[in-house]
XYZ file of C-alpha atoms in Angstrom:
520
model
C 153.390 129.365 84.116
C 154.940 132.968 82.596
C 154.101 133.598 78.734
C 156.749 135.483 76.964
C 153.895 136.657 74.906
C 149.720 136.911 76.485
C 147.603 137.879 73.819
C 144.294 138.564 74.820
C 141.584 138.504 71.778
C 141.703 135.738 69.329
C 140.564 137.677 66.012
C 141.569 138.339 62.312
C 144.705 140.328 64.478
C 144.777 137.943 67.151
C 145.779 134.813 65.201
C 148.001 136.536 62.798
C 149.810 137.563 65.702
C 150.016 134.977 67.413
C 151.609 133.337 64.318
C 153.794 135.146 63.064
C 155.063 135.666 67.240
C 155.107 131.733 67.591
C 157.430 131.898 64.713
C 160.984 132.072 66.953
C 160.656 128.787 68.850
C 162.573 130.257 72.049
C 159.306 132.460 72.527
C 156.066 131.123 74.322
C 153.268 132.504 73.213
C 149.630 132.186 74.969
C 146.261 133.053 72.498
C 143.604 133.753 74.509
C 140.011 134.161 73.381
C 136.326 134.466 74.837
C 134.938 132.664 72.171
C 134.596 128.656 71.314
C 137.626 127.226 69.326
C 137.594 124.992 66.488
C 141.358 123.820 65.819
C 140.136 121.664 62.408
C 138.199 122.809 59.775
C 135.753 119.677 60.034
C 134.802 120.814 63.258
C 133.886 123.947 62.105
C 130.220 124.341 61.822
C 128.575 124.994 58.565
C 127.223 128.798 59.712
C 131.381 129.574 60.021
C 132.468 127.440 57.200
C 130.348 128.296 54.499
C 130.786 131.951 52.976
C 127.212 132.410 52.156
C 125.705 131.661 55.806
C 124.947 134.555 57.968
C 123.405 133.306 61.289
C 126.482 134.024 63.005
C 125.604 137.314 63.340
C 121.940 136.704 64.311
C 121.509 137.846 68.017
C 121.418 135.257 69.928
C 124.397 133.235 68.083
C 126.958 132.003 70.045
C 129.166 133.553 67.923
C 127.692 136.533 68.454
C 128.629 139.536 70.984
C 125.831 141.351 69.643
C 126.417 144.470 70.897
C 124.100 147.144 71.214
C 124.706 150.744 69.336
C 122.653 154.182 69.295
C 123.694 155.226 65.672
C 121.844 158.606 66.310
C 119.733 160.356 68.513
C 116.204 159.985 66.743
C 117.092 156.646 66.013
C 113.546 154.854 68.083
C 115.930 151.165 67.753
C 119.596 150.378 68.513
C 121.533 149.498 65.858
C 122.732 145.640 66.427
C 126.251 145.657 66.064
C 127.999 141.697 65.224
C 130.980 141.131 66.833
C 132.671 137.853 65.860
C 133.002 135.536 69.476
C 135.463 133.057 68.383
C 138.893 132.047 67.273
C 138.712 133.326 64.230
C 136.391 136.882 65.308
C 134.901 138.818 63.450
C 136.687 137.273 60.463
C 134.685 134.048 60.886
C 131.426 135.410 60.508
C 131.979 138.132 58.012
C 131.125 138.884 54.882
C 134.323 137.738 53.447
C 135.101 141.162 51.129
C 139.376 141.403 51.335
C 139.397 144.791 50.077
C 142.517 147.096 50.901
C 142.250 150.867 52.581
C 143.320 153.375 49.516
C 147.078 154.475 50.067
C 146.031 157.785 51.044
C 144.809 156.021 54.071
C 148.174 154.733 55.734
C 149.235 157.576 54.032
C 147.054 160.107 56.471
C 148.271 157.726 59.261
C 151.689 158.813 58.178
C 151.064 162.340 58.260
C 150.072 162.817 61.705
C 152.969 161.841 62.986
C 153.042 157.806 62.367
C 155.337 157.562 59.770
C 156.200 153.566 59.627
C 152.066 153.423 58.442
C 153.015 155.281 55.265
C 151.571 152.808 52.486
C 154.717 152.289 50.877
C 155.612 150.555 54.052
C 152.819 148.694 53.752
C 152.700 146.805 51.296
C 155.056 144.514 51.233
C 152.750 143.186 54.369
C 149.771 143.348 52.210
C 151.630 141.363 49.621
C 152.831 139.391 53.039
C 149.846 138.307 53.711
C 148.301 136.695 50.799
C 147.941 135.010 47.793
C 145.944 136.383 44.892
C 144.423 134.039 42.199
C 144.038 136.130 40.179
C 146.605 138.899 39.740
C 149.846 138.734 39.377
C 151.859 142.105 40.023
C 154.185 143.805 42.414
C 150.586 144.978 44.423
C 149.747 141.435 45.397
C 151.605 138.326 46.920
C 151.634 134.702 45.585
C 152.690 132.998 48.470
C 150.403 134.217 51.708
C 148.087 132.955 54.003
C 144.818 134.907 52.515
C 143.821 133.531 49.508
C 142.391 136.321 47.179
C 139.691 136.071 44.449
C 136.946 137.594 42.687
C 133.544 136.258 40.906
C 134.206 136.215 37.178
C 131.769 139.003 35.401
C 129.623 135.990 33.812
C 128.956 134.850 37.170
C 127.224 137.512 38.582
C 123.737 137.649 40.146
C 121.509 139.423 37.961
C 121.247 142.312 40.354
C 124.751 142.549 40.259
C 124.648 141.992 36.174
C 122.256 145.325 36.665
C 123.834 147.187 38.592
C 127.009 146.905 37.075
C 125.963 147.758 33.254
C 123.957 150.462 35.309
C 127.244 152.362 36.401
C 129.158 151.909 33.236
C 126.111 153.631 31.562
C 126.440 156.462 34.036
C 130.282 157.309 33.342
C 132.128 155.114 35.606
C 134.925 153.140 34.523
C 135.423 149.239 34.878
C 137.458 148.303 38.115
C 139.227 144.940 37.422
C 141.296 145.348 40.737
C 140.067 146.963 43.662
C 143.150 146.462 45.606
C 145.486 148.573 42.863
C 146.313 151.614 44.463
C 144.977 153.790 41.897
C 141.333 151.744 41.779
C 138.019 153.167 41.279
C 134.631 152.648 40.277
C 132.695 149.544 39.450
C 133.650 145.875 38.833
C 134.398 142.458 41.645
C 135.169 143.070 45.153
C 138.369 140.519 45.999
C 137.062 138.274 48.738
C 138.501 135.624 50.559
C 135.844 132.795 50.232
C 137.646 130.648 46.832
C 135.415 127.292 46.681
C 132.565 129.522 49.150
C 135.071 128.982 52.443
C 135.679 131.417 54.584
C 139.164 131.677 54.740
C 139.351 133.906 58.126
C 143.061 133.956 60.328
C 141.512 130.746 62.314
C 141.749 128.596 58.990
C 144.926 130.786 57.366
C 147.211 131.287 59.915
C 146.269 130.235 63.150
C 145.969 126.361 62.034
C 148.397 125.358 60.183
C 150.421 126.560 63.193
C 148.956 124.422 65.729
C 151.367 122.036 65.707
C 154.258 124.548 67.503
C 154.834 123.869 70.976
C 155.210 127.042 71.689
C 152.038 127.897 70.869
C 148.788 127.667 73.169
C 145.517 128.467 72.419
C 143.155 129.213 75.128
C 139.096 129.736 73.666
C 136.224 130.579 76.618
C 138.097 132.549 78.574
C 136.828 136.548 79.570
C 139.163 138.464 80.385
C 138.218 140.969 83.010
C 141.136 143.489 82.765
C 144.994 143.455 82.864
C 147.060 143.187 86.282
C 149.913 146.140 87.205
C 152.640 146.415 88.958
C 153.014 150.077 89.062
C 153.428 151.428 85.644
C 154.104 147.465 83.854
C 151.070 145.296 83.097
C 152.716 141.928 84.325
C 149.050 139.735 83.223
C 146.088 139.607 82.676
C 142.668 138.450 84.874
C 141.112 135.944 83.386
C 137.437 133.868 83.757
C 137.202 130.438 82.598
C 134.761 127.424 83.740
C 133.543 130.296 86.432
C 136.628 130.605 88.167
C 138.744 133.420 87.954
C 142.331 133.113 87.591
C 145.535 135.437 86.767
C 148.529 134.707 83.835
C 151.262 135.998 83.673
C 153.396 137.242 80.517
C 156.110 139.888 79.822
C 154.492 141.260 77.518
C 150.965 141.538 76.899
C 148.772 142.487 73.615
C 145.284 143.900 73.654
C 144.140 142.154 69.628
C 140.220 142.488 71.228
C 139.401 145.017 68.620
C 137.451 148.818 68.001
C 135.325 147.580 71.366
C 136.407 145.227 73.217
C 140.153 146.172 73.762
C 139.030 150.092 74.698
C 136.681 148.313 76.970
C 139.357 146.018 78.622
C 141.398 148.790 78.820
C 139.107 150.815 81.132
C 138.322 147.913 82.941
C 142.016 148.065 83.889
C 141.936 151.480 85.065
C 143.587 152.814 81.360
C 141.443 155.870 80.469
C 139.554 159.278 81.158
C 140.116 159.306 85.301
C 136.411 160.903 85.335
C 135.254 158.789 83.679
C 136.836 155.502 85.699
C 136.396 157.496 89.059
C 132.231 157.451 88.234
C 132.679 153.646 88.069
C 134.954 153.446 90.841
C 137.561 151.926 89.091
C 141.088 152.956 90.363
C 142.898 154.931 87.832
C 145.958 152.990 86.466
C 146.855 155.904 84.125
C 145.103 158.763 83.386
C 144.716 158.515 78.694
C 141.991 160.709 77.877
C 141.789 158.838 74.710
C 140.396 155.663 75.367
C 137.071 155.067 74.064
C 137.163 158.623 71.621
C 137.161 158.981 68.182
C 134.636 155.573 67.790
C 135.369 155.734 63.381
C 132.914 153.854 61.330
C 130.957 153.216 57.929
C 127.159 154.354 58.359
C 125.475 152.210 56.098
C 121.857 152.875 53.735
C 120.449 150.289 52.597
C 117.304 150.892 49.042
C 115.053 147.806 49.656
C 113.621 146.308 46.624
C 111.543 144.289 45.832
C 112.428 141.541 43.245
C 109.810 140.182 40.457
C 108.754 136.521 40.956
C 111.255 134.210 39.282
C 114.183 136.027 39.193
C 116.983 134.601 40.373
C 118.761 135.315 43.798
C 121.881 134.590 45.890
C 120.879 131.288 47.141
C 124.839 129.751 48.136
C 126.495 131.938 46.002
C 128.407 134.984 47.287
C 126.028 137.515 48.829
C 128.431 140.302 47.897
C 129.885 140.322 44.534
C 130.475 143.654 43.316
C 129.991 147.068 43.514
C 132.003 150.664 42.822
C 133.798 153.017 44.369
C 133.534 156.837 43.893
C 133.836 160.344 44.623
C 131.184 162.216 45.824
C 130.823 165.312 44.084
C 133.096 168.273 45.922
C 135.114 165.819 47.501
C 138.645 165.788 47.767
C 139.158 162.202 49.358
C 139.000 159.429 47.026
C 136.564 156.116 46.812
C 134.842 158.090 49.888
C 131.636 156.480 48.596
C 130.787 152.955 47.734
C 127.529 151.401 47.171
C 126.439 147.655 46.390
C 123.639 145.205 45.423
C 122.852 142.760 46.613
C 119.838 139.838 46.564
C 119.722 137.011 49.861
C 116.586 134.390 49.423
C 115.782 131.128 51.396
C 115.432 130.605 55.665
C 118.577 132.280 55.825
C 117.592 135.583 54.348
C 119.574 138.792 54.732
C 123.142 140.036 54.193
C 126.820 140.130 55.911
C 126.191 143.318 57.037
C 122.276 143.560 58.589
C 121.877 139.518 59.658
C 119.178 137.587 58.455
C 115.702 139.492 57.948
C 113.227 136.679 58.971
C 109.817 138.391 58.034
C 111.050 139.263 54.386
C 112.287 135.767 52.893
C 113.770 136.686 49.668
C 115.032 140.047 48.448
C 117.228 142.780 47.003
C 119.075 145.808 47.706
C 121.305 148.507 47.043
C 123.387 149.258 49.970
C 125.025 153.055 50.262
C 128.476 153.760 52.517
C 129.963 156.480 53.464
C 133.782 155.306 53.810
C 135.171 158.942 54.831
C 132.656 160.288 57.626
C 134.024 163.252 59.400
C 131.818 162.376 62.821
C 133.020 160.212 65.091
C 131.732 158.264 68.008
C 132.680 158.085 71.941
C 132.778 154.176 73.423
C 131.850 154.314 77.630
C 131.079 151.860 80.261
C 128.234 150.816 81.591
C 129.714 150.008 84.416
C 132.687 148.160 86.037
C 131.299 144.481 85.090
C 133.293 142.934 82.460
C 129.961 141.011 81.480
C 128.758 144.125 80.920
C 128.699 145.381 77.047
C 130.036 148.837 77.158
C 127.957 152.201 75.333
C 128.435 152.712 71.518
C 127.382 156.310 70.362
C 127.817 156.605 66.818
C 126.911 159.710 66.074
C 126.416 159.357 62.834
C 125.754 162.028 60.105
C 126.169 165.136 62.921
C 128.201 166.495 59.752
C 126.077 168.102 56.796
C 128.852 167.337 54.260
C 128.080 163.748 55.757
C 124.676 163.985 55.269
C 125.125 165.697 51.848
C 127.625 162.561 50.800
C 124.648 160.014 51.602
C 122.173 161.897 50.067
C 123.652 161.774 47.095
C 124.152 158.359 46.963
C 120.747 157.713 47.419
C 119.430 159.741 44.692
C 122.509 157.627 42.510
C 121.526 154.458 43.164
C 117.890 155.656 42.647
C 119.272 157.263 38.809
C 120.926 153.598 38.642
C 117.278 151.395 39.391
C 116.050 153.500 36.602
C 118.349 151.806 33.666
C 116.731 149.106 31.491
C 118.882 146.464 32.742
C 116.680 146.581 36.213
C 113.656 146.538 34.970
C 112.783 142.795 34.588
C 114.593 142.458 37.732
C 112.481 145.132 40.153
C 108.882 144.899 41.662
C 109.188 147.973 43.606
C 111.283 150.152 45.627
C 110.226 149.170 49.295
C 112.225 151.951 50.643
C 112.922 155.540 50.677
C 109.493 155.896 49.754
C 109.195 158.637 47.481
C 108.247 160.744 50.239
C 111.268 159.984 51.986
C 113.447 161.494 48.838
C 111.150 164.652 48.528
C 113.547 166.805 50.120
C 116.741 167.320 51.373
C 115.144 167.520 55.281
C 112.450 164.639 54.857
C 116.562 162.870 53.265
C 117.706 163.641 56.242
C 115.148 162.333 58.487
C 114.790 159.150 56.706
C 118.931 158.936 57.618
C 118.899 159.744 60.616
C 116.302 157.060 61.493
C 117.139 153.437 59.350
C 120.950 154.046 59.627
C 123.129 150.479 60.017
C 126.609 150.097 60.968
C 128.871 148.335 58.516
C 130.024 146.628 61.304
C 134.400 148.519 60.641
C 134.498 149.887 64.714
C 138.100 151.429 64.654
C 140.215 154.274 66.328
C 139.029 153.883 69.537
C 142.325 153.704 70.155
C 144.111 155.491 67.992
C 147.641 155.671 67.546
C 149.775 158.800 67.425
C 152.628 161.489 68.561
C 153.380 162.736 71.881
C 151.544 165.795 71.226
C 148.424 164.067 70.276
C 146.127 164.246 73.885
C 143.743 161.729 72.402
C 146.538 159.071 70.835
C 146.530 155.956 72.583
C 149.977 154.129 71.840
C 152.847 155.019 69.749
C 152.914 154.471 66.281
C 154.642 151.020 67.939
C 151.590 150.220 69.404
C 152.422 149.835 72.951
C 150.219 151.835 75.297
C 151.803 155.520 76.215
C 152.972 155.855 79.752
C 152.728 152.148 80.792
C 155.182 149.011 79.956
C 155.314 146.060 78.644
C 151.661 146.443 77.244
C 150.790 147.262 72.872
C 147.550 147.115 71.296
C 147.017 145.550 67.628
C 144.044 145.431 66.234
C 141.602 148.354 64.443
C 141.547 149.896 67.380
C 144.990 151.455 66.858
C 143.817 153.563 63.548
C 143.647 157.132 63.664
C 140.548 156.638 61.057
C 138.504 154.077 59.699
C 140.047 152.949 56.004
C 138.162 153.625 52.365
C 137.701 149.746 52.514
C 136.272 146.815 54.498
C 138.814 146.160 57.216
C 139.232 142.703 57.562
C 142.992 142.814 55.677
C 143.617 145.830 57.343
C 143.125 144.098 60.769
C 145.556 141.648 59.364
C 148.590 143.774 57.946
C 148.101 146.131 61.112
C 149.137 142.983 62.759
C 151.922 141.657 60.109
C 153.244 145.156 60.825
C 153.837 145.295 64.435
C 154.934 141.424 64.917
C 158.479 142.901 63.884
C 158.247 145.123 66.835
C 157.258 143.396 69.602
C 160.256 141.997 71.563
C 159.771 139.936 75.238
C 162.236 138.791 77.702
C 162.892 135.148 76.023
C 165.150 131.877 78.198
């Protein structure tokens, strides 16, 4: 059977796009996913369903691609890069922060020649995708698939309350709605886990619409390469159950995310010709930008030992509140984020870094650089689709990036001096006093201890023909080829100053209206 649309990747963007495109009963849609599928919430494992559970991002989890990445050349142990391998993708295993980028993020995309992606253009789609349970105004949706809520301050964990008091005392404003376009400061983060359920795009978009006769979902199918007839995409070569075969489509859409989408393009012969030649992959189209412009949010944790008897998160949301602020001397608003968290029990850890089996309980303040100067690169290890790609993030190559992260650490240490933290903290575990004694010492510590926030973006960036690194145009069509699009976070010219799940979904919502196909 030949489908009108074949979507590769059943993550946040893929589930959203499959749902929207199948609203036309005359359009046949096939959604392919390499991981498992759970069509009914009653079948969904607790590791995916319950927001406080984090074991789905363990290295040995069947729901995790478990990539490895090099953060800096000095890093002795590669970073864990968790990506969801299941219908719902990383939105089925994440920390459930549903934060939009600041308006300037999208306006910057528009200024680079992508005028359909300004904040004003995207706002109707942000409203369309959500039902905000707390805020009713022109900036929020009331009847969309994704429920969004904020934990009341009276329900904050002790570390979150202490952090809130310390940040207000330091002069930062209280922020009741971080998805307001003028938002800045400290407060509860918008979340998509009401009742403790992780409301992925699989649960909110796809599952209610699986009854459609024109929508087919196939799980446990690994895509090997896109198949071309000269410059026209005609299908996808896949493997399932030990068998290889080709599925045909009038339009092929890659929604596999910031890592797997560029990997698949490279395996298909679309990318830098020199790199493809090194691996013996026939070049279909020389597109230098594929795998370049790897953008992410570098992360550093200030680790704390709690005093005995302090209440720590068990079934409560691990991420509850945070602070967004503008670094000193910065002209990019909200380029920094801090958030406190606590953890205890068998599944100790946090949504960003997985379990900590050697630490049954703890607290931390997480420092995140939201708009880094530095950019990395994704390349293939081999022509084998099962071989993970090389991920070189190149964090902290810029002194400006190091300066802002040093400031974030010092700000965290200042917060810890506030009286509200006194009854909670036994001692600071890291960084040590020696680690923060000088800028050079702090830089060395940063380079060794940096981690990813799991927000890989930009590796198939959109842009005009004049941009030599552009991979798709602003309508998500792969340059130089026909019937092939990319609709996921890899098209972002830069990573947004926010957690990326909301942006992944809005990209699919925005692109859905542009996608046409040959209908019977």
